[in-house]
């Protein structure tokens, strides 16, 4: 690549001056040649006028004089006066080449500088380099190393100006060592990636997630209050003693539990109540509801056959059912009535789960014995089985002999 820019040869009497050439696209630059305006017999004056100039290269357009100094400086003239036929090796890449000079009030300049005003009289500017910024070498035919940022490199040596994220070395041939990432591997990973994994060498993210108690792309944030575990997705029980926070790694309540809760994470245990859930509920709350985790009371009442606030007392003998409000059948054998449903063992002459059905054609406990076949109509006393009316004709009720 060779680009020429011809100046008009006119003096501009200002405190700052700049000139720019647009190369059309980003190129790999090797050198910049400038032919300054000369006048016969005024060589030293001309050299003093241009002394102190700078050459910048940029990828974007220059908006103002103040922006110029934010671009890549590839040459800065010193105390010695420059030759009027000037060449600077400038191995950078860019699209815009800028010539800049200044004479500012209050600044001190070397001897032989023309310092009252600043001038720009450029006759010719030649930029030499490769058309393609991603190649280098004498013939501009060698590709830049794979991991050079933006695929650009030193036009002569092929070394990378900057590496892609996650790579390091003159030719960006080495990955970041474990625990480092980013531009020039200059940033250290957080130590909270899951299972001790290292972060992504390019982004610094923990690709496999965070260890318990940490969250964020880089696992650099502890879990918010009330959450714990891997990536902080689990919710604490909320029952740690005195509203203390749960452990952000395990969810455990390290300081203990509020009254009515137990287990390491103070999750509710419905079978117990009181401090540290040391007291066992009666187990007889209605509908198998849990007892109150603090007091142990059954809030909705008791199952049938149980009474009082804790539902831990059974009905007294002779009573059963809800709130022990029902009376056991008088036909039950003593002390056999169940306090829950009134079922019992029956006295002679009665049957059924609560002994309220009389024996028919039978007698004894639970009507287990049939009346004699020889009783008239097979009816007998429900208690002892004796025939109530008479025997069948020709039979004795207690014998099978014919009269």
mmCIF file of C-alpha atoms in Angstrom:
data_model
loop_
_atom_site.group_PDB
_atom_site.id
_atom_site.type_symbol
_atom_site.label_atom_id
_atom_site.label_comp_id
_atom_site.label_asym_id
_atom_site.label_seq_id
_atom_site.Cartn_x
_atom_site.Cartn_y
_atom_site.Cartn_z
ATOM 1 C CA UNK A 1 0.000 0.000 0.000
ATOM 2 C CA UNK A 2 1.223 3.498 -0.834
ATOM 3 C CA UNK A 3 -0.993 6.534 -0.263
ATOM 4 C CA UNK A 4 0.013 10.051 -1.271
ATOM 5 C CA UNK A 5 -1.541 13.272 0.033
ATOM 6 C CA UNK A 6 -0.492 16.579 -1.498
ATOM 7 C CA UNK A 7 -0.605 19.776 0.622
ATOM 8 C CA UNK A 8 -1.538 23.158 -0.800
ATOM 9 C CA UNK A 9 1.576 24.863 0.547
ATOM 10 C CA UNK A 10 -0.316 27.584 2.404
ATOM 11 C CA UNK A 11 0.611 28.816 5.884
ATOM 12 C CA UNK A 12 -2.067 28.745 8.587
ATOM 13 C CA UNK A 13 -1.376 31.155 11.457
ATOM 14 C CA UNK A 14 -3.080 29.464 14.383
ATOM 15 C CA UNK A 15 -2.090 28.144 17.809
ATOM 16 C CA UNK A 16 -3.001 24.542 16.858
ATOM 17 C CA UNK A 17 -3.133 22.960 13.436
ATOM 18 C CA UNK A 18 -3.886 19.464 12.192
ATOM 19 C CA UNK A 19 -4.171 17.625 8.927
ATOM 20 C CA UNK A 20 -5.700 14.225 8.257
ATOM 21 C CA UNK A 21 -5.798 11.617 5.488
ATOM 22 C CA UNK A 22 -8.467 8.892 5.296
ATOM 23 C CA UNK A 23 -7.004 5.617 3.975
ATOM 24 C CA UNK A 24 -10.493 4.312 3.213
ATOM 25 C CA UNK A 25 -10.290 1.319 5.606
ATOM 26 C CA UNK A 26 -8.032 -0.067 8.315
ATOM 27 C CA UNK A 27 -4.550 -0.931 7.055
ATOM 28 C CA UNK A 28 -1.375 -2.310 8.576
ATOM 29 C CA UNK A 29 1.007 0.673 8.454
ATOM 30 C CA UNK A 30 4.777 0.445 8.312
ATOM 31 C CA UNK A 31 6.046 3.993 7.760
ATOM 32 C CA UNK A 32 4.952 7.574 7.098
ATOM 33 C CA UNK A 33 6.933 9.923 4.866
ATOM 34 C CA UNK A 34 6.387 13.695 4.818
ATOM 35 C CA UNK A 35 7.800 16.268 2.406
ATOM 36 C CA UNK A 36 7.541 19.714 4.063
ATOM 37 C CA UNK A 37 7.411 22.964 2.040
ATOM 38 C CA UNK A 38 10.857 24.500 1.487
ATOM 39 C CA UNK A 39 11.913 28.013 0.435
ATOM 40 C CA UNK A 40 15.370 28.709 -0.951
ATOM 41 C CA UNK A 41 17.515 30.200 1.783
ATOM 42 C CA UNK A 42 14.928 29.565 4.538
ATOM 43 C CA UNK A 43 15.584 25.932 5.445
ATOM 44 C CA UNK A 44 16.190 26.547 9.171
ATOM 45 C CA UNK A 45 13.144 28.805 9.426
ATOM 46 C CA UNK A 46 10.967 26.144 7.846
ATOM 47 C CA UNK A 47 12.394 23.429 10.101
ATOM 48 C CA UNK A 48 11.659 25.662 13.124
ATOM 49 C CA UNK A 49 8.077 26.181 11.994
ATOM 50 C CA UNK A 50 7.339 22.422 11.786
ATOM 51 C CA UNK A 51 9.371 21.428 14.852
ATOM 52 C CA UNK A 52 7.542 19.617 17.627
ATOM 53 C CA UNK A 53 4.888 18.036 15.421
ATOM 54 C CA UNK A 54 3.161 14.718 16.199
ATOM 55 C CA UNK A 55 1.789 11.903 14.063
ATOM 56 C CA UNK A 56 -1.302 10.001 15.216
ATOM 57 C CA UNK A 57 -3.122 7.013 13.771
ATOM 58 C CA UNK A 58 -6.749 6.238 14.545
ATOM 59 C CA UNK A 59 -9.508 3.825 13.598
ATOM 60 C CA UNK A 60 -12.225 6.478 13.800
ATOM 61 C CA UNK A 61 -12.645 9.997 12.521
ATOM 62 C CA UNK A 62 -11.245 12.944 14.491
ATOM 63 C CA UNK A 63 -13.934 15.280 15.809
ATOM 64 C CA UNK A 64 -11.810 18.074 17.274
ATOM 65 C CA UNK A 65 -8.276 19.021 18.271
ATOM 66 C CA UNK A 66 -8.994 17.747 21.788
ATOM 67 C CA UNK A 67 -9.842 14.287 20.434
ATOM 68 C CA UNK A 68 -6.571 13.919 18.546
ATOM 69 C CA UNK A 69 -4.465 13.155 21.601
ATOM 70 C CA UNK A 70 -6.734 10.263 22.456
ATOM 71 C CA UNK A 71 -5.529 8.303 19.436
ATOM 72 C CA UNK A 72 -2.397 6.238 18.879
ATOM 73 C CA UNK A 73 0.735 8.381 18.884
ATOM 74 C CA UNK A 74 3.278 6.896 16.496
ATOM 75 C CA UNK A 75 5.755 9.794 16.387
ATOM 76 C CA UNK A 76 6.527 12.915 18.474
ATOM 77 C CA UNK A 77 9.171 15.395 17.307
ATOM 78 C CA UNK A 78 11.787 16.348 19.912
ATOM 79 C CA UNK A 79 14.098 19.270 20.585
ATOM 80 C CA UNK A 80 16.089 18.777 17.390
ATOM 81 C CA UNK A 81 14.632 20.428 14.304
ATOM 82 C CA UNK A 82 13.126 17.918 11.846
ATOM 83 C CA UNK A 83 14.394 17.442 8.293
ATOM 84 C CA UNK A 84 12.095 18.776 5.612
ATOM 85 C CA UNK A 85 12.133 15.365 3.963
ATOM 86 C CA UNK A 86 11.008 13.253 6.896
ATOM 87 C CA UNK A 87 10.337 9.508 7.401
ATOM 88 C CA UNK A 88 9.068 7.804 10.576
ATOM 89 C CA UNK A 89 8.658 4.067 11.092
ATOM 90 C CA UNK A 90 5.152 3.698 12.509
ATOM 91 C CA UNK A 91 4.139 0.025 12.846
ATOM 92 C CA UNK A 92 0.526 0.375 13.890
ATOM 93 C CA UNK A 93 -2.815 -0.190 12.185
ATOM 94 C CA UNK A 94 -5.567 2.278 11.473
ATOM 95 C CA UNK A 95 -7.607 4.162 8.923
ATOM 96 C CA UNK A 96 -6.752 7.809 9.624
ATOM 97 C CA UNK A 97 -3.286 9.371 9.728
ATOM 98 C CA UNK A 98 -3.168 12.772 11.466
ATOM 99 C CA UNK A 99 -0.439 15.389 11.471
ATOM 100 C CA UNK A 100 -0.718 17.729 14.495
ATOM 101 C CA UNK A 101 1.278 20.683 15.845
ATOM 102 C CA UNK A 102 0.750 23.475 18.371
ATOM 103 C CA UNK A 103 2.227 26.645 19.869
ATOM 104 C CA UNK A 104 0.353 27.375 23.060
ATOM 105 C CA UNK A 105 0.572 30.536 25.167
ATOM 106 C CA UNK A 106 2.532 30.001 28.349
ATOM 107 C CA UNK A 107 4.419 26.938 27.109
ATOM 108 C CA UNK A 108 8.207 26.970 26.687
ATOM 109 C CA UNK A 109 9.725 25.605 23.487
ATOM 110 C CA UNK A 110 13.315 24.618 22.592
ATOM 111 C CA UNK A 111 15.714 27.059 20.942
ATOM 112 C CA UNK A 112 15.314 27.585 17.194
ATOM 113 C CA UNK A 113 11.563 26.732 17.325
ATOM 114 C CA UNK A 114 9.360 29.247 15.568
ATOM 115 C CA UNK A 115 6.940 29.776 18.452
ATOM 116 C CA UNK A 116 4.870 32.889 17.709
ATOM 117 C CA UNK A 117 2.524 30.935 15.467
ATOM 118 C CA UNK A 118 2.188 27.383 14.225
ATOM 119 C CA UNK A 119 2.300 26.453 10.561
ATOM 120 C CA UNK A 120 1.407 23.505 8.387
ATOM 121 C CA UNK A 121 2.846 23.383 4.881
ATOM 122 C CA UNK A 122 2.829 19.763 3.742
ATOM 123 C CA UNK A 123 3.756 19.103 0.143
ATOM 124 C CA UNK A 124 3.436 15.323 0.200
ATOM 125 C CA UNK A 125 2.543 12.582 2.705
ATOM 126 C CA UNK A 126 3.245 8.940 1.831
ATOM 127 C CA UNK A 127 1.867 6.120 4.003
ATOM 128 C CA UNK A 128 3.478 2.726 3.374
ATOM 129 C CA UNK A 129 2.134 -0.616 4.600
ATOM 130 C CA UNK A 130 -0.128 -3.575 3.808
ATOM 131 C CA UNK A 131 -3.603 -3.091 2.392
ATOM 132 C CA UNK A 132 -4.925 -5.870 4.642
ATOM 133 C CA UNK A 133 -4.448 -5.235 8.361
ATOM 134 C CA UNK A 134 -4.574 -8.975 9.108
ATOM 135 C CA UNK A 135 -1.330 -9.795 7.251
ATOM 136 C CA UNK A 136 2.316 -8.859 7.726
ATOM 137 C CA UNK A 137 5.805 -9.404 6.309
ATOM 138 C CA UNK A 138 7.864 -8.107 3.424
ATOM 139 C CA UNK A 139 5.319 -9.217 0.859
ATOM 140 C CA UNK A 140 2.240 -8.654 3.067
ATOM 141 C CA UNK A 141 1.308 -12.309 2.607
ATOM 142 C CA UNK A 142 1.669 -13.868 6.085
ATOM 143 C CA UNK A 143 -1.539 -14.016 8.190
ATOM 144 C CA UNK A 144 -1.434 -12.516 11.650
ATOM 145 C CA UNK A 145 -1.531 -15.061 14.522
ATOM 146 C CA UNK A 146 -4.978 -16.512 15.150
ATOM 147 C CA UNK A 147 -5.500 -14.966 18.579
ATOM 148 C CA UNK A 148 -4.468 -11.381 17.807
ATOM 149 C CA UNK A 149 -7.284 -8.999 18.663
ATOM 150 C CA UNK A 150 -9.122 -7.895 15.517
ATOM 151 C CA UNK A 151 -6.653 -10.119 13.571
ATOM 152 C CA UNK A 152 -4.111 -7.280 13.449
ATOM 153 C CA UNK A 153 -0.401 -7.523 14.175
ATOM 154 C CA UNK A 154 2.995 -5.833 13.795
ATOM 155 C CA UNK A 155 3.580 -5.428 10.073
ATOM 156 C CA UNK A 156 7.219 -6.487 10.343
ATOM 157 C CA UNK A 157 7.424 -9.110 13.120
ATOM 158 C CA UNK A 158 3.853 -10.426 13.189
ATOM 159 C CA UNK A 159 3.602 -9.916 16.944
ATOM 160 C CA UNK A 160 0.124 -9.034 18.189
ATOM 161 C CA UNK A 161 -0.585 -5.486 19.332
ATOM 162 C CA UNK A 162 -3.229 -6.895 21.687
ATOM 163 C CA UNK A 163 -4.503 -10.412 22.303
ATOM 164 C CA UNK A 164 -8.045 -11.637 22.216
ATOM 165 C CA UNK A 165 -9.564 -12.040 25.667
ATOM 166 C CA UNK A 166 -8.190 -15.103 27.392
ATOM 167 C CA UNK A 167 -4.848 -15.220 25.551
ATOM 168 C CA UNK A 168 -1.375 -13.891 26.286
ATOM 169 C CA UNK A 169 2.121 -13.856 24.798
ATOM 170 C CA UNK A 170 3.926 -11.965 22.020
ATOM 171 C CA UNK A 171 1.961 -13.927 19.460
ATOM 172 C CA UNK A 172 -1.010 -14.583 21.756
ATOM 173 C CA UNK A 173 -0.207 -18.272 21.649
ATOM 174 C CA UNK A 174 -0.815 -19.067 25.334
ATOM 175 C CA UNK A 175 -4.081 -19.374 27.224
ATOM 176 C CA UNK A 176 -4.494 -17.600 30.523
ATOM 177 C CA UNK A 177 -3.131 -19.681 33.353
ATOM 178 C CA UNK A 178 -5.654 -21.202 35.701
ATOM 179 C CA UNK A 179 -7.439 -18.606 37.801
ATOM 180 C CA UNK A 180 -6.926 -15.673 35.406
ATOM 181 C CA UNK A 181 -8.922 -14.292 32.503
ATOM 182 C CA UNK A 182 -9.626 -11.279 30.289
ATOM 183 C CA UNK A 183 -7.392 -8.844 28.405
ATOM 184 C CA UNK A 184 -3.757 -9.880 28.806
ATOM 185 C CA UNK A 185 -4.975 -12.354 31.450
ATOM 186 C CA UNK A 186 -4.839 -9.484 33.906
ATOM 187 C CA UNK A 187 -7.972 -10.264 35.916
ATOM 188 C CA UNK A 188 -8.170 -12.843 38.639
ATOM 189 C CA UNK A 189 -11.135 -15.219 38.837
ATOM 190 C CA UNK A 190 -13.356 -15.310 41.887
ATOM 191 C CA UNK A 191 -12.866 -18.444 43.974
ATOM 192 C CA UNK A 192 -16.494 -19.517 44.123
ATOM 193 C CA UNK A 193 -17.131 -21.549 40.955
ATOM 194 C CA UNK A 194 -18.972 -24.817 41.593
ATOM 195 C CA UNK A 195 -16.949 -27.928 42.476
ATOM 196 C CA UNK A 196 -13.719 -25.913 42.485
ATOM 197 C CA UNK A 197 -13.855 -25.319 38.728
ATOM 198 C CA UNK A 198 -11.928 -22.406 37.231
ATOM 199 C CA UNK A 199 -13.663 -19.512 35.530
ATOM 200 C CA UNK A 200 -13.937 -19.042 31.783
ATOM 201 C CA UNK A 201 -10.579 -17.713 30.518
ATOM 202 C CA UNK A 202 -12.318 -15.200 28.256
ATOM 203 C CA UNK A 203 -15.265 -13.869 30.270
ATOM 204 C CA UNK A 204 -14.401 -14.780 33.845
ATOM 205 C CA UNK A 205 -17.827 -16.431 34.200
ATOM 206 C CA UNK A 206 -18.313 -19.673 36.106
ATOM 207 C CA UNK A 207 -19.726 -21.760 33.260
ATOM 208 C CA UNK A 208 -20.758 -24.633 35.571
ATOM 209 C CA UNK A 209 -22.463 -22.381 38.091
ATOM 210 C CA UNK A 210 -21.577 -21.188 41.571
ATOM 211 C CA UNK A 211 -20.705 -23.050 44.721
ATOM 212 C CA UNK A 212 -23.300 -23.056 47.470
ATOM 213 C CA UNK A 213 -23.890 -19.603 48.921
ATOM 214 C CA UNK A 214 -22.843 -17.597 45.856
ATOM 215 C CA UNK A 215 -24.514 -16.232 42.734
ATOM 216 C CA UNK A 216 -23.902 -13.982 39.693
ATOM 217 C CA UNK A 217 -22.186 -14.723 36.375
ATOM 218 C CA UNK A 218 -18.837 -14.538 38.102
ATOM 219 C CA UNK A 219 -20.086 -15.986 41.400
ATOM 220 C CA UNK A 220 -18.926 -12.877 43.208
ATOM 221 C CA UNK A 221 -22.159 -12.132 45.081
ATOM 222 C CA UNK A 222 -23.253 -13.851 48.274
ATOM 223 C CA UNK A 223 -26.845 -15.055 48.521
ATOM 224 C CA UNK A 224 -29.435 -12.506 49.613
ATOM 225 C CA UNK A 225 -30.901 -12.945 53.081
ATOM 226 C CA UNK A 226 -33.423 -15.758 53.049
ATOM 227 C CA UNK A 227 -31.768 -17.801 50.289
ATOM 228 C CA UNK A 228 -29.076 -20.450 50.214
ATOM 229 C CA UNK A 229 -27.472 -23.254 48.218
ATOM 230 C CA UNK A 230 -26.152 -23.528 44.670
ATOM 231 C CA UNK A 231 -26.828 -20.268 42.825
ATOM 232 C CA UNK A 232 -28.980 -19.228 45.812
ATOM 233 C CA UNK A 233 -32.095 -20.925 44.427
ATOM 234 C CA UNK A 234 -33.292 -22.413 47.747
ATOM 235 C CA UNK A 235 -35.430 -20.546 50.272
ATOM 236 C CA UNK A 236 -34.597 -20.632 53.984
ATOM 237 C CA UNK A 237 -37.317 -21.977 56.296
ATOM 238 C CA UNK A 238 -37.792 -18.577 57.939
ATOM 239 C CA UNK A 239 -37.930 -20.162 61.391
ATOM 240 C CA UNK A 240 -34.373 -19.661 62.628
ATOM 241 C CA UNK A 241 -34.154 -18.473 66.239
ATOM 242 C CA UNK A 242 -34.966 -14.775 66.674
ATOM 243 C CA UNK A 243 -35.109 -14.301 62.880
ATOM 244 C CA UNK A 244 -31.390 -14.981 62.543
ATOM 245 C CA UNK A 245 -30.309 -15.742 58.932
ATOM 246 C CA UNK A 246 -29.901 -19.305 57.791
ATOM 247 C CA UNK A 247 -26.526 -20.558 56.636
ATOM 248 C CA UNK A 248 -26.088 -19.427 53.023
ATOM 249 C CA UNK A 249 -24.354 -22.657 52.054
ATOM 250 C CA UNK A 250 -26.487 -25.287 53.812
ATOM 251 C CA UNK A 251 -29.725 -23.537 54.800
ATOM 252 C CA UNK A 252 -29.185 -24.664 58.415
ATOM 253 C CA UNK A 253 -30.179 -22.452 61.322
ATOM 254 C CA UNK A 254 -26.814 -22.329 63.096
ATOM 255 C CA UNK A 255 -28.232 -20.478 66.126
ATOM 256 C CA UNK A 256 -31.208 -22.817 66.634
ATOM 257 C CA UNK A 257 -34.933 -22.711 65.911
ATOM 258 C CA UNK A 258 -37.935 -20.686 67.004
ATOM 259 C CA UNK A 259 -40.390 -22.452 69.279
ATOM 260 C CA UNK A 260 -42.355 -25.087 67.406
ATOM 261 C CA UNK A 261 -39.705 -25.919 64.808
ATOM 262 C CA UNK A 262 -36.920 -28.443 64.662
ATOM 263 C CA UNK A 263 -34.387 -30.131 62.362
ATOM 264 C CA UNK A 264 -31.186 -28.499 61.148
ATOM 265 C CA UNK A 265 -33.060 -26.088 58.921
ATOM 266 C CA UNK A 266 -35.935 -25.526 61.378
ATOM 267 C CA UNK A 267 -38.499 -26.843 58.948
ATOM 268 C CA UNK A 268 -41.810 -27.496 60.639
ATOM 269 C CA UNK A 269 -42.275 -30.929 62.221
ATOM 270 C CA UNK A 270 -46.052 -31.450 62.677
ATOM 271 C CA UNK A 271 -45.691 -34.174 65.286
ATOM 272 C CA UNK A 272 -44.007 -31.998 67.902
ATOM 273 C CA UNK A 273 -44.321 -28.617 69.583
ATOM 274 C CA UNK A 274 -42.616 -26.270 72.010
ATOM 275 C CA UNK A 275 -38.986 -25.168 72.361
ATOM 276 C CA UNK A 276 -36.798 -27.173 70.016
ATOM 277 C CA UNK A 277 -39.928 -29.286 69.337
ATOM 278 C CA UNK A 278 -39.169 -31.503 72.296
ATOM 279 C CA UNK A 279 -42.857 -32.136 73.161
ATOM 280 C CA UNK A 280 -44.809 -34.666 71.125
ATOM 281 C CA UNK A 281 -48.323 -33.797 69.926
ATOM 282 C CA UNK A 282 -51.133 -36.116 71.080
ATOM 283 C CA UNK A 283 -51.841 -37.234 67.527
ATOM 284 C CA UNK A 284 -55.596 -37.017 68.115
ATOM 285 C CA UNK A 285 -56.466 -33.639 66.594
ATOM 286 C CA UNK A 286 -59.554 -33.760 64.370
ATOM 287 C CA UNK A 287 -58.958 -34.801 60.753
ATOM 288 C CA UNK A 288 -55.395 -35.633 61.758
ATOM 289 C CA UNK A 289 -54.580 -31.916 61.729
ATOM 290 C CA UNK A 290 -51.237 -30.937 63.270
ATOM 291 C CA UNK A 291 -51.267 -29.538 66.741
ATOM 292 C CA UNK A 292 -50.194 -25.949 67.296
ATOM 293 C CA UNK A 293 -46.384 -25.985 66.929
ATOM 294 C CA UNK A 294 -45.965 -23.653 69.902
ATOM 295 C CA UNK A 295 -48.629 -24.697 72.461
ATOM 296 C CA UNK A 296 -49.517 -28.212 71.355
ATOM 297 C CA UNK A 297 -53.264 -27.397 71.353
ATOM 298 C CA UNK A 298 -55.513 -28.924 68.672
ATOM 299 C CA UNK A 299 -56.936 -25.725 67.154
ATOM 300 C CA UNK A 300 -59.986 -27.312 65.470
ATOM 301 C CA UNK A 301 -60.928 -29.854 68.104
ATOM 302 C CA UNK A 302 -60.404 -33.531 68.797
ATOM 303 C CA UNK A 303 -61.027 -36.781 67.061
ATOM 304 C CA UNK A 304 -63.988 -38.802 68.325
ATOM 305 C CA UNK A 305 -63.322 -40.278 71.721
ATOM 306 C CA UNK A 306 -60.818 -37.591 72.856
ATOM 307 C CA UNK A 307 -61.268 -34.415 74.870
ATOM 308 C CA UNK A 308 -59.577 -31.327 76.276
ATOM 309 C CA UNK A 309 -57.337 -28.804 74.493
ATOM 310 C CA UNK A 310 -54.523 -31.221 73.722
ATOM 311 C CA UNK A 311 -56.883 -34.095 72.841
ATOM 312 C CA UNK A 312 -54.779 -36.363 74.995
ATOM 313 C CA UNK A 313 -57.561 -37.642 77.304
ATOM 314 C CA UNK A 314 -60.085 -40.359 76.385
ATOM 315 C CA UNK A 315 -63.755 -40.386 77.324
ATOM 316 C CA UNK A 316 -64.713 -41.660 80.756
ATOM 317 C CA UNK A 317 -66.304 -45.102 80.907
ATOM 318 C CA UNK A 318 -69.766 -45.136 79.427
ATOM 319 C CA UNK A 319 -69.276 -42.336 76.941
ATOM 320 C CA UNK A 320 -67.915 -42.059 73.437
ATOM 321 C CA UNK A 321 -67.845 -39.964 70.223
ATOM 322 C CA UNK A 322 -67.293 -36.267 69.501
ATOM 323 C CA UNK A 323 -66.508 -34.451 72.729
ATOM 324 C CA UNK A 324 -67.529 -37.703 74.512
ATOM 325 C CA UNK A 325 -71.131 -36.578 74.201
ATOM 326 C CA UNK A 326 -72.719 -39.955 73.434
ATOM 327 C CA UNK A 327 -73.650 -42.658 75.965
ATOM 328 C CA UNK A 328 -72.545 -46.230 75.452
ATOM 329 C CA UNK A 329 -75.262 -48.888 75.013
ATOM 330 C CA UNK A 330 -76.408 -50.485 78.303
ATOM 331 C CA UNK A 331 -76.257 -53.803 76.469
ATOM 332 C CA UNK A 332 -72.469 -53.709 76.242
ATOM 333 C CA UNK A 333 -70.484 -55.993 78.501
ATOM 334 C CA UNK A 334 -68.812 -53.970 81.275
ATOM 335 C CA UNK A 335 -65.756 -51.930 80.230
ATOM 336 C CA UNK A 336 -65.901 -52.991 76.572
ATOM 337 C CA UNK A 337 -67.421 -49.832 74.987
ATOM 338 C CA UNK A 338 -64.907 -48.140 72.697
ATOM 339 C CA UNK A 339 -64.522 -44.430 73.472
ATOM 340 C CA UNK A 340 -64.233 -43.585 69.767
ATOM 341 C CA UNK A 341 -67.362 -45.088 68.160
ATOM 342 C CA UNK A 342 -69.253 -46.876 70.976
ATOM 343 C CA UNK A 343 -68.584 -50.353 69.603
ATOM 344 C CA UNK A 344 -68.467 -53.088 72.280
ATOM 345 C CA UNK A 345 -68.853 -56.780 73.177
ATOM 346 C CA UNK A 346 -72.529 -57.555 73.715
ATOM 347 C CA UNK A 347 -74.223 -59.029 76.748
ATOM 348 C CA UNK A 348 -76.480 -62.079 76.257
ATOM 349 C CA UNK A 349 -79.482 -61.322 74.116
ATOM 350 C CA UNK A 350 -77.990 -58.530 72.043
ATOM 351 C CA UNK A 351 -75.899 -58.090 68.939
ATOM 352 C CA UNK A 352 -74.541 -55.390 66.539
ATOM 353 C CA UNK A 353 -71.420 -53.197 66.762
ATOM 354 C CA UNK A 354 -73.012 -51.220 69.651
ATOM 355 C CA UNK A 355 -75.269 -54.016 70.960
ATOM 356 C CA UNK A 356 -78.588 -52.363 70.234
ATOM 357 C CA UNK A 357 -80.161 -55.179 68.178
ATOM 358 C CA UNK A 358 -82.111 -57.940 69.971
ATOM 359 C CA UNK A 359 -81.510 -61.570 69.212
ATOM 360 C CA UNK A 360 -84.006 -63.120 66.780
ATOM 361 C CA UNK A 361 -84.329 -66.913 66.759
ATOM 362 C CA UNK A 362 -81.109 -66.940 68.724
ATOM 363 C CA UNK A 363 -79.792 -66.250 72.177
ATOM 364 C CA UNK A 364 -76.689 -65.639 74.270
ATOM 365 C CA UNK A 365 -73.768 -63.219 73.858
ATOM 366 C CA UNK A 366 -73.881 -61.657 70.408
ATOM 367 C CA UNK A 367 -76.822 -64.010 69.721
ATOM 368 C CA UNK A 368 -74.359 -66.704 68.834
ATOM 369 C CA UNK A 369 -76.641 -69.698 69.675
ATOM 370 C CA UNK A 370 -79.721 -70.550 67.601
ATOM 371 C CA UNK A 371 -83.010 -71.288 69.362
ATOM 372 C CA UNK A 372 -83.934 -74.979 69.480
ATOM 373 C CA UNK A 373 -85.562 -76.435 66.396
ATOM 374 C CA UNK A 374 -88.196 -77.958 68.668
ATOM 375 C CA UNK A 375 -89.335 -74.631 70.116
ATOM 376 C CA UNK A 376 -92.656 -73.559 68.636
ATOM 377 C CA UNK A 377 -91.870 -71.162 65.800
ATOM 378 C CA UNK A 378 -88.233 -71.600 66.880
ATOM 379 C CA UNK A 379 -88.600 -68.766 69.350
ATOM 380 C CA UNK A 380 -86.707 -68.794 72.589
ATOM 381 C CA UNK A 381 -85.572 -66.626 75.464
ATOM 382 C CA UNK A 382 -82.813 -64.359 74.116
ATOM 383 C CA UNK A 383 -80.796 -64.723 77.304
ATOM 384 C CA UNK A 384 -80.908 -68.470 78.135
ATOM 385 C CA UNK A 385 -82.464 -70.086 75.030
ATOM 386 C CA UNK A 386 -85.556 -71.597 76.750
ATOM 387 C CA UNK A 387 -88.619 -71.942 74.490
ATOM 388 C CA UNK A 388 -90.901 -69.003 75.007
ATOM 389 C CA UNK A 389 -94.238 -70.669 74.071
ATOM 390 C CA UNK A 390 -94.122 -74.406 73.850
ATOM 391 C CA UNK A 391 -92.498 -77.246 72.081
ATOM 392 C CA UNK A 392 -93.558 -78.575 68.770
ATOM 393 C CA UNK A 393 -96.291 -81.241 69.049
ATOM 394 C CA UNK A 394 -94.919 -84.557 70.195
ATOM 395 C CA UNK A 395 -91.564 -83.138 71.348
ATOM 396 C CA UNK A 396 -90.082 -82.084 74.588
ATOM 397 C CA UNK A 397 -88.271 -78.773 74.271
ATOM 398 C CA UNK A 398 -85.148 -80.128 75.876
ATOM 399 C CA UNK A 399 -85.186 -83.569 74.230
ATOM 400 C CA UNK A 400 -85.679 -85.095 70.844
ATOM 401 C CA UNK A 401 -87.800 -88.037 72.214
ATOM 402 C CA UNK A 402 -91.369 -88.403 71.034
ATOM 403 C CA UNK A 403 -93.990 -88.223 73.799
#
